[in-house]
CSV table of C-alpha atoms and ligand atoms in Angstrom, one decimal:
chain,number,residue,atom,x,y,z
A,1,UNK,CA,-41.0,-40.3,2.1
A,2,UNK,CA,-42.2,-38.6,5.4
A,3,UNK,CA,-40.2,-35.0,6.4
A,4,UNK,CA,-37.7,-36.2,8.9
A,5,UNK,CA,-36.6,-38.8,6.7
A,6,UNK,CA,-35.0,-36.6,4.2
A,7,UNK,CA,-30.6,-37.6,4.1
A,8,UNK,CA,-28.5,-35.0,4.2
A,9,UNK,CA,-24.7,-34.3,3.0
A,10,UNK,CA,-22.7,-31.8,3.8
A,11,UNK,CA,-22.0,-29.1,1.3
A,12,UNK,CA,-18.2,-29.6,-0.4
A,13,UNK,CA,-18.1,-26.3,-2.6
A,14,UNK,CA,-15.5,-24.0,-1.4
A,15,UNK,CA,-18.2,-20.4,-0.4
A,16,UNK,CA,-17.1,-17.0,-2.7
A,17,UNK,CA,-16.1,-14.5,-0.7
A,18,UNK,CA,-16.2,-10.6,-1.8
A,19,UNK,CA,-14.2,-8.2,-0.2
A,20,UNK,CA,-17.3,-6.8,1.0
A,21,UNK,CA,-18.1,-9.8,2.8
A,22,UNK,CA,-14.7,-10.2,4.1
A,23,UNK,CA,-14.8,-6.5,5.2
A,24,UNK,CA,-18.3,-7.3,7.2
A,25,UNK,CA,-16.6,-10.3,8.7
A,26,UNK,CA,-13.2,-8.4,10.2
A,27,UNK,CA,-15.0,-5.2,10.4
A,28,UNK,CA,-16.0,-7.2,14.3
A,29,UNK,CA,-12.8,-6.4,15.4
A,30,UNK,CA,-14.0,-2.9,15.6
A,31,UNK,CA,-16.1,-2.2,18.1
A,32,UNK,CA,-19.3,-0.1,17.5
A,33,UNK,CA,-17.8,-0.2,14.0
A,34,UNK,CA,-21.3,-0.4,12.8
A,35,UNK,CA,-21.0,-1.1,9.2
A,36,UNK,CA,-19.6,2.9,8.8
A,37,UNK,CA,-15.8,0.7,8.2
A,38,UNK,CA,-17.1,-2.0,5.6
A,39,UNK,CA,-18.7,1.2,4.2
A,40,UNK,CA,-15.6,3.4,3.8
A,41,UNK,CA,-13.5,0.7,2.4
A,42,UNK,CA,-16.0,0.2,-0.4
A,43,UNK,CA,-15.7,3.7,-1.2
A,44,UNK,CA,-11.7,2.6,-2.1
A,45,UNK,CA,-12.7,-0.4,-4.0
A,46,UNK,CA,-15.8,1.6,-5.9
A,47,UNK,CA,-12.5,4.1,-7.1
A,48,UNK,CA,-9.8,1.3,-7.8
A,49,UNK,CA,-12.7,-0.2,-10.4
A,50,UNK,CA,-13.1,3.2,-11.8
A,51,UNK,CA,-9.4,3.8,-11.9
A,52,UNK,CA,-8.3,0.1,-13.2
A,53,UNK,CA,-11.1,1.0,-16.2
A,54,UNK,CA,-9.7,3.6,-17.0
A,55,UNK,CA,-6.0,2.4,-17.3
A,56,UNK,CA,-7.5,-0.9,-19.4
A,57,UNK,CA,-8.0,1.6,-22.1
A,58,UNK,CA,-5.9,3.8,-21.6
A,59,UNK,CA,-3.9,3.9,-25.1
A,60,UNK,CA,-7.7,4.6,-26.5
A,61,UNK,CA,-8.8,7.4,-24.8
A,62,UNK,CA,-6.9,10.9,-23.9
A,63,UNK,CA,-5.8,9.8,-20.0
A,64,UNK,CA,-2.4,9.4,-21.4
A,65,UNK,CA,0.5,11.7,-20.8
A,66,UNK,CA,1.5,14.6,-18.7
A,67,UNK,CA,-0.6,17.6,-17.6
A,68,UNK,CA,1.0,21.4,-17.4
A,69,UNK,CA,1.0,21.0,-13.7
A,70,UNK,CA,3.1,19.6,-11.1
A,71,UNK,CA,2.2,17.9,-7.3
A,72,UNK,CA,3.6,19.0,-4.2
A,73,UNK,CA,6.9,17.5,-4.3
A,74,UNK,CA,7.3,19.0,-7.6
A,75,UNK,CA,6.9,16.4,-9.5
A,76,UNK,CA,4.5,16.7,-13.0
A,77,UNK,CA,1.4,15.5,-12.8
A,78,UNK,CA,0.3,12.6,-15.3
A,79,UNK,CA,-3.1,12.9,-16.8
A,80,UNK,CA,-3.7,9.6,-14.8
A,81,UNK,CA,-2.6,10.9,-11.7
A,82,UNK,CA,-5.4,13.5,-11.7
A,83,UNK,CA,-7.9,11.6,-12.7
A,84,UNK,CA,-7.2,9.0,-9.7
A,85,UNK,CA,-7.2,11.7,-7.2
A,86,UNK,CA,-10.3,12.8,-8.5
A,87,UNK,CA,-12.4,9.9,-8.3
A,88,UNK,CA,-10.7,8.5,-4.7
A,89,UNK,CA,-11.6,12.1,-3.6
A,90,UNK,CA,-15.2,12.2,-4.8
A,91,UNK,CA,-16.0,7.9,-3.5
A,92,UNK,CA,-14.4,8.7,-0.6
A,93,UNK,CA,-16.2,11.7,0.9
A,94,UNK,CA,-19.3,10.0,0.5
A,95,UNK,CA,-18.3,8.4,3.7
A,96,UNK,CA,-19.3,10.0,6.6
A,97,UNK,CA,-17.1,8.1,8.7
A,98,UNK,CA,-14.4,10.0,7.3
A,99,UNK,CA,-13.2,13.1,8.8
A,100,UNK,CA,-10.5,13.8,6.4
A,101,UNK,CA,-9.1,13.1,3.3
A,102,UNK,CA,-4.6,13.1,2.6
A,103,UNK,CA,-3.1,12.9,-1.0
A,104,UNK,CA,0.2,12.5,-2.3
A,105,UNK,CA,-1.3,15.3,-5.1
A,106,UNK,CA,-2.6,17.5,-2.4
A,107,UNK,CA,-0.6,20.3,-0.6
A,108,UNK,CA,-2.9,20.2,2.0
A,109,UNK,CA,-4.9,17.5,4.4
A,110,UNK,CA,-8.5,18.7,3.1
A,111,UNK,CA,-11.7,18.3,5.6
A,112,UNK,CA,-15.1,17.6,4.4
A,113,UNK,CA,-16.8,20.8,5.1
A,114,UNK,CA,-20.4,19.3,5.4
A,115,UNK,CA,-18.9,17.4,8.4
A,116,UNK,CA,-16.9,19.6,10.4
A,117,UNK,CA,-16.0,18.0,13.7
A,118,UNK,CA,-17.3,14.8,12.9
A,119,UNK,CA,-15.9,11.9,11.3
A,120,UNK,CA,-13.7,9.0,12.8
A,121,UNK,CA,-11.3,7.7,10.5
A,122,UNK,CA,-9.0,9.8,8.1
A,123,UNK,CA,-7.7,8.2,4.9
A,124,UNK,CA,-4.1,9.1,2.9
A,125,UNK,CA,-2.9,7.5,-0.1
A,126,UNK,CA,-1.3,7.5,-3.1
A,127,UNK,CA,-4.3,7.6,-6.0
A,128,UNK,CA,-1.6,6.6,-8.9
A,129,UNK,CA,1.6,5.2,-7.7
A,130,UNK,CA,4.6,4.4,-10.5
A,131,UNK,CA,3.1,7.1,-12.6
A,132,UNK,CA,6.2,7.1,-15.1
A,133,UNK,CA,5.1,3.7,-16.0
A,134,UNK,CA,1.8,4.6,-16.9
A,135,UNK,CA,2.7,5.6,-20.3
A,136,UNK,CA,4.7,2.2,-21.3
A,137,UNK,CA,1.9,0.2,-20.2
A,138,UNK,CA,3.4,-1.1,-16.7
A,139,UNK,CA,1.9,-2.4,-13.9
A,140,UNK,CA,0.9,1.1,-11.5
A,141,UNK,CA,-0.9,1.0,-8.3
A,142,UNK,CA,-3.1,3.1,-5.3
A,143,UNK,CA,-2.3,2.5,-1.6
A,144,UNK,CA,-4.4,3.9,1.2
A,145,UNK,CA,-3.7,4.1,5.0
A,146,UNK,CA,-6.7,4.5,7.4
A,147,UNK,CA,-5.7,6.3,10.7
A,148,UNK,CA,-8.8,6.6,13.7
A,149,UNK,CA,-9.1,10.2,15.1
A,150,UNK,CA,-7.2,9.9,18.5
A,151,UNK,CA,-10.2,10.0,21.4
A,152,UNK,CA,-7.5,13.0,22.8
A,153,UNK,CA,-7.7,14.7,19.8
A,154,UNK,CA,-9.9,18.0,19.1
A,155,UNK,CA,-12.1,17.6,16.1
A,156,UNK,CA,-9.7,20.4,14.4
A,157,UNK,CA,-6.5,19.1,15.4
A,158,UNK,CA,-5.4,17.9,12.4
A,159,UNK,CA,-1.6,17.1,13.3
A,160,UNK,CA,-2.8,14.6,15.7
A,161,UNK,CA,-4.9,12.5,13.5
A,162,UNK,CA,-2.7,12.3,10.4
A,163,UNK,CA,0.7,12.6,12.3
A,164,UNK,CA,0.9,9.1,13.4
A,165,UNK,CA,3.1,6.5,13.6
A,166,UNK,CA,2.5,4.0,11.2
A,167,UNK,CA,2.1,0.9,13.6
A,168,UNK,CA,-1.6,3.4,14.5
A,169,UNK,CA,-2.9,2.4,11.1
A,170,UNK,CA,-6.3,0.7,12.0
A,171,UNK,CA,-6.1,-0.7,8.1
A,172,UNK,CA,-3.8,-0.3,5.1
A,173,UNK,CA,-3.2,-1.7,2.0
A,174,UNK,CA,-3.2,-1.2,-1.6
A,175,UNK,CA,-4.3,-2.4,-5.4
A,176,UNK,CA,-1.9,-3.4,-8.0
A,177,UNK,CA,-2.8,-2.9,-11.5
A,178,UNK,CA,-1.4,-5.3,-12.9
A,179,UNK,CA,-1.8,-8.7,-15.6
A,180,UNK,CA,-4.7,-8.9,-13.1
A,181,UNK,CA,-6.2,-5.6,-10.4
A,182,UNK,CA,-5.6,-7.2,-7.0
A,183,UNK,CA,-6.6,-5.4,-4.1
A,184,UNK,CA,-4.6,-6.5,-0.7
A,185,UNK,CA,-5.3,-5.1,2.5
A,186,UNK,CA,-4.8,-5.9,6.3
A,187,UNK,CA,-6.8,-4.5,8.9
A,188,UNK,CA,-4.6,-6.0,11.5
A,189,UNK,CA,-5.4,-9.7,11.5
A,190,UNK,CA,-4.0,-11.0,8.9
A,191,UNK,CA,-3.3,-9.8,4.9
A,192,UNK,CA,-6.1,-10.8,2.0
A,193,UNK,CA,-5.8,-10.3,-1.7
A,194,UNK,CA,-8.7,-10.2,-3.7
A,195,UNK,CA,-8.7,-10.4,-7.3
A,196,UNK,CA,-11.2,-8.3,-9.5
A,197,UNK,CA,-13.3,-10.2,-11.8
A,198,UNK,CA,-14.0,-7.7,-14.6
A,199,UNK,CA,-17.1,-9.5,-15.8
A,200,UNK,CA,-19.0,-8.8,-12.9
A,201,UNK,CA,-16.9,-6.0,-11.3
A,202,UNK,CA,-16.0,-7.9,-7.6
A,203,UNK,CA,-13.1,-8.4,-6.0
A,204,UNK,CA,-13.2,-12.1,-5.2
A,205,UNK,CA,-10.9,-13.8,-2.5
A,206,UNK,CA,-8.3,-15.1,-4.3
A,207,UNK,CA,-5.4,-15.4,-2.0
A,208,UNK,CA,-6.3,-15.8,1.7
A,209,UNK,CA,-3.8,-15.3,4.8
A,210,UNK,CA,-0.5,-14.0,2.3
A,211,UNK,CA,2.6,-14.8,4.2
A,212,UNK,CA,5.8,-13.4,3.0
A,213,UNK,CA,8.5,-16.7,2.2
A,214,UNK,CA,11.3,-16.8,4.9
A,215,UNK,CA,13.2,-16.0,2.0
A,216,UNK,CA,12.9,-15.0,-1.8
A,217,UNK,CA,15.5,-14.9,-4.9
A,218,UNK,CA,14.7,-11.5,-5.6
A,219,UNK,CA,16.6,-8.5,-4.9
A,220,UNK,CA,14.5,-4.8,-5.7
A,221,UNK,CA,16.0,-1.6,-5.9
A,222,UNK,CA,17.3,1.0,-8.4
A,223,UNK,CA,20.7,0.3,-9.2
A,224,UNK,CA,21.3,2.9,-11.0
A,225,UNK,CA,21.6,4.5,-7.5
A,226,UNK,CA,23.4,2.0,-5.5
A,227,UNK,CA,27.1,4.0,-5.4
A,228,UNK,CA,25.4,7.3,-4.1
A,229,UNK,CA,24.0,5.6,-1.0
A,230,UNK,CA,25.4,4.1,1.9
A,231,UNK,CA,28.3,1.5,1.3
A,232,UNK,CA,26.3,-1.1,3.3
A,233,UNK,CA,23.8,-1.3,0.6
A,234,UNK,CA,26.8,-2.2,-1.6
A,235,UNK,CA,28.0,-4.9,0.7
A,236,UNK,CA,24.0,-6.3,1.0
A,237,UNK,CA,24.1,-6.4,-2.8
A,238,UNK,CA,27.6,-7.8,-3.5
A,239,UNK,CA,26.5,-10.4,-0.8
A,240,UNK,CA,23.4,-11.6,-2.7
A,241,UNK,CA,25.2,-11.5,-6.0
A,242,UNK,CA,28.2,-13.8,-4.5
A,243,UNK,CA,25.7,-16.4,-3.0
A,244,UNK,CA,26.4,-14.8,0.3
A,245,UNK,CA,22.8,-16.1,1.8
A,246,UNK,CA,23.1,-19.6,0.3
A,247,UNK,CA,21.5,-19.5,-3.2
A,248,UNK,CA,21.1,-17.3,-5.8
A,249,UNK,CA,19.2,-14.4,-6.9
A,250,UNK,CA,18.1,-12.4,-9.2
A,251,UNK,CA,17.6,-8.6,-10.0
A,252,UNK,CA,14.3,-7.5,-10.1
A,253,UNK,CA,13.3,-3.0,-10.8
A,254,UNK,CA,9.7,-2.4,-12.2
A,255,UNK,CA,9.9,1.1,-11.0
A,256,UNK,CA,6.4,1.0,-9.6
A,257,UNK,CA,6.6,0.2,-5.6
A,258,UNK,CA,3.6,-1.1,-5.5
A,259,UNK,CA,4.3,-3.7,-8.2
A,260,UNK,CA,7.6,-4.3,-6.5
A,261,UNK,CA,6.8,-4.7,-3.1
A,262,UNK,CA,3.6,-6.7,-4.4
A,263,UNK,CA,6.3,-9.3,-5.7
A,264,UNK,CA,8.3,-9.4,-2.6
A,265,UNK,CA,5.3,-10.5,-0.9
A,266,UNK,CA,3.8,-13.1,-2.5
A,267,UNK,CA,7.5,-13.9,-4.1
A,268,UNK,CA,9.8,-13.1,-0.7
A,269,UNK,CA,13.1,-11.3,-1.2
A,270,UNK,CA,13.7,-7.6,-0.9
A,271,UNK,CA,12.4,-4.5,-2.2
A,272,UNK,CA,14.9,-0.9,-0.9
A,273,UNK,CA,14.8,2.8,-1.8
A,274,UNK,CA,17.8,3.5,0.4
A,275,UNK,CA,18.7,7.0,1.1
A,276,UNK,CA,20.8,8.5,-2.3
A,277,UNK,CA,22.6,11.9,-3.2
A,278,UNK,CA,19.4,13.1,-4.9
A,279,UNK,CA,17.4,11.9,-1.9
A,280,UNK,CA,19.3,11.9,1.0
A,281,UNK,CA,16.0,10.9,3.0
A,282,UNK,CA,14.8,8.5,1.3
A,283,UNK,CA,12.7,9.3,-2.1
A,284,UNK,CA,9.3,7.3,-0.7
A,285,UNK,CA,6.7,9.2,1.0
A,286,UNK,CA,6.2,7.9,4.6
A,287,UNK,CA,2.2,8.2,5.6
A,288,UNK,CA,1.1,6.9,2.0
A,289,UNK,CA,3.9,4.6,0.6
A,290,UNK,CA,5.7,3.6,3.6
A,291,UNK,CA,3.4,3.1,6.0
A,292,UNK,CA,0.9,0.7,4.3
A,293,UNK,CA,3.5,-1.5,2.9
A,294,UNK,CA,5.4,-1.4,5.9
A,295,UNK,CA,1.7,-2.7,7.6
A,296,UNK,CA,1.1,-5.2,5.2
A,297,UNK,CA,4.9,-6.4,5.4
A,298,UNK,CA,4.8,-7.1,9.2
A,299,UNK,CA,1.2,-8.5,9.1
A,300,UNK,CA,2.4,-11.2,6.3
A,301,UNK,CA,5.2,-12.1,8.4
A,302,UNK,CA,8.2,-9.7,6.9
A,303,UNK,CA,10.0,-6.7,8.0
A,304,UNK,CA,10.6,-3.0,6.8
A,305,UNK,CA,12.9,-0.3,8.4
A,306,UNK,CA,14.6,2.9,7.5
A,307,UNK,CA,17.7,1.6,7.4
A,308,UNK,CA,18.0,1.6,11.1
A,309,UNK,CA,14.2,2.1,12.9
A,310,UNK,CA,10.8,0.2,12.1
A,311,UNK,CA,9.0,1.9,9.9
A,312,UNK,CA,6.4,1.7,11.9
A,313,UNK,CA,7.9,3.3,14.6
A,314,UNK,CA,8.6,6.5,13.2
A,315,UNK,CA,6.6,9.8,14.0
A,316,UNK,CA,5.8,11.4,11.5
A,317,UNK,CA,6.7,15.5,11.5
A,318,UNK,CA,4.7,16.0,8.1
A,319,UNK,CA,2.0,14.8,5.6
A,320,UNK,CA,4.6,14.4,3.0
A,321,UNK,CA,7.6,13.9,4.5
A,322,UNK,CA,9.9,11.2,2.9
A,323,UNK,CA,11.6,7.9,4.2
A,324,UNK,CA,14.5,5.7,3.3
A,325,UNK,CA,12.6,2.1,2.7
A,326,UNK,CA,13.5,-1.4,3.3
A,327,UNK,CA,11.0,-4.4,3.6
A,328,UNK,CA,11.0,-8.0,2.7
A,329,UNK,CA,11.8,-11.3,4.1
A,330,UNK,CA,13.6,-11.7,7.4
A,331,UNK,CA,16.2,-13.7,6.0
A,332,UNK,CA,17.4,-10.8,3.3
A,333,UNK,CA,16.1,-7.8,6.3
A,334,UNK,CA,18.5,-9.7,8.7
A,335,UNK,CA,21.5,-9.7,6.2
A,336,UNK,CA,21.0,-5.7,5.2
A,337,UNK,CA,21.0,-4.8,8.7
A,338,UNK,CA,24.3,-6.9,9.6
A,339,UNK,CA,25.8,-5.0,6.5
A,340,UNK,CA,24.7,-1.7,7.6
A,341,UNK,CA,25.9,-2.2,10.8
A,342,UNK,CA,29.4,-2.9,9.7
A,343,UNK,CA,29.7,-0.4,7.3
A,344,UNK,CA,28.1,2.2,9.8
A,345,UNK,CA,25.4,2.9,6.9
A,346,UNK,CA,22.4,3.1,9.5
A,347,UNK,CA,21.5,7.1,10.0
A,348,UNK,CA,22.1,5.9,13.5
B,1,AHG,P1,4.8,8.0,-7.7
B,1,AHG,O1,4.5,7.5,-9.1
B,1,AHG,O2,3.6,7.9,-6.8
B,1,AHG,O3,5.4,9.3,-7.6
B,1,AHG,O4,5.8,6.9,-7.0
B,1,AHG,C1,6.9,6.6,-7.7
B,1,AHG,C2,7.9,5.9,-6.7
B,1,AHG,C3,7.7,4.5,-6.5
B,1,AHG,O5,6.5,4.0,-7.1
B,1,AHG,C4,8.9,3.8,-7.1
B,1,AHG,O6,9.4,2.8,-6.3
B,1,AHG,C5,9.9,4.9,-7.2
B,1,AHG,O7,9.2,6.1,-7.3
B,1,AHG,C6,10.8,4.8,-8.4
B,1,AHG,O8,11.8,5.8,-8.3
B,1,AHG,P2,13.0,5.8,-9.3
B,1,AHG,O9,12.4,6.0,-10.7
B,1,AHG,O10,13.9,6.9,-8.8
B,1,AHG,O11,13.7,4.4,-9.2
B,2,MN,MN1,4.0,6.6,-5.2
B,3,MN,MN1,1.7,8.8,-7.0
């Protein structure tokens, strides 16, 4: 048979997409990105493996429990906790794109002193998020929020870079250790979850373009709280319960945002941490566990607010500073907000 003879078909198998290659591929929408932003979000899926090992055997080795220390909200550091900070800290400033580095178990923003003045992007998350469920073998999770150093900005003018709004995040996202470790993550155009295949330790595309349903049958939040916060958040409950929206729903509280907003998305519904006695402003932390889920939310289609602003919206006064959180479909974020309005329970 002579060469230009040869028949052709076109190929029908589906291509396997890493995260990496799905990184190079959206990484174009920065310009003179240069590889140095496929590079530092490898740095947060080298950790999450590390992490996500760890917490598959956790009963069998001594990453269990509580350390003698506490994090700067006071609260007592689990074993895993550390150990998450530790190895997001050390990946990540390995990446010289990175200027600086923000933890929910850090005090302090902390630069990388081998780079003073350089570095474009700054990265804050939450290494171990749901760390009370560590122990009793419930899903956890990490998110991360990637901020670019304002061209404005001095190189040492920290406030600046990490103080924000969210809707500056140039990517966000977070992984959910759960049945499976799923890594999602927008960087504006779109959300992607990929799903880690242990056996050769990449996270494969697994669920392309999420979009949040129009509406869910789940309702999120911690009951247990629901008289000490506003009486609009009673009425929005007592609604859903009473088939208010047209159908029925059902409770669902893992404890572990990450887990629960990680429902609402793929799931729709609603996921709150309205504002209570305890916390009257809101018991999640904006920059690290607002922020990206408020990002993802909006990019999959869905909503999140305060209570009465966009999350996204809101300036930030400091690296830890809390946030009343609501986000889900727009069916159930339409009905909250008509029942905070007429119960006056917006901290308008
Ligand atoms: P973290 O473990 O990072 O401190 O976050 C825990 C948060 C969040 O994951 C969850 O939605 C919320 O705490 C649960 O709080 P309650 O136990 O008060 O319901
Ligand atoms: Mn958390
Ligand atoms: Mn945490």
């Amino acid at each position: 048979m002579s060469r230009n003879t040869l028949i052709t078909e076109p190929l029908q198998i589906p291509p396997l997409e890493t995260v990496q290659g799905h990184i190079l591929h959206d990484q174009k929408r920065f310009p003179g990105a240069s590889g140095e932003f496929s590079w530092l979000l490898s740095g947060i899926t080298l950790a999450t493996k590390m992490i996500q090992a760890k917490i598959r055997r956790a009963g069998l080795t001594d990453i269990l429990g509580a350390t003698d220390d506490v994090n700067p909200q006071g609260e007592v550091q689990q074993k895993l906790d550390v150990y998450a900070n530790q190895v997001i800290l050390q990946c990540l400033s390995f990446r010289e794109s990175i200027g600086i580095l923000a933890s929910e178990e850090n005090e302090r923003p902390l630069t990388l002193p081998q780079r003073t003045g350089q570095g474009k992007y700054a990265v804050i998350f939450d290494p171990l998020d749901g760390s009370s469920n560590i122990d009793v073998n419930v899903s956890v999770g990490t998110t991360f929020s990637v901020l670019r150093r304002p061209e404005t900005s001095s190189n040492d003018d920290v406030a600046s870079w990490l103080l924000q709004p969210g809707c500056k995040q140039v990517a966000a996202g977070y992984v959910v250790y759960g049945s499976s470790t799923m890594l999602v993550y927008s960087v504006g155009n779109g959300v992607h979850g990929f799903t880690l295949d242990p056996a050769i330790g990449s996270y494969i595309l697994s669920h392309p373009n999420i979009r949040i349903p129009e509406q869910g049958k789940y309702y999120s939040l911690n009951e247990a709280n629901l008289a000490d916060s506003p009486a609009g958040y009673t009425r929005f409950v007592e609604r859903l319960r009473s088939g208010g929206l047209g159908q029925r729903y059902s409770s669902r509280y893992i404890g572990s945002m990450v887990a629960d907003f990680h429902r609402t998305l793929l799931k729709g519904g609603i996921f709150l941490y309205p504002p209570t006695t305890e916390h009257p402003d809101g018991k999640l932390r904006l920059l690290y566990e607002a922020n990206p889920v408020a990002f993802i939310a909006e990019q999959a289609g869905g909503l999140a607010t305060d209570g009465t602003q966009r999350i996204l919206d809101l300036q930030p006064t400091s690296v830890h500073q809390r946030t009343p959180l609501i986000v889900g479909s727009p069916v159930e974020m339409a009905e909250v907000e008509r029942c905070l309005r007429a119960t006056g329970g917006t901290s308008s």
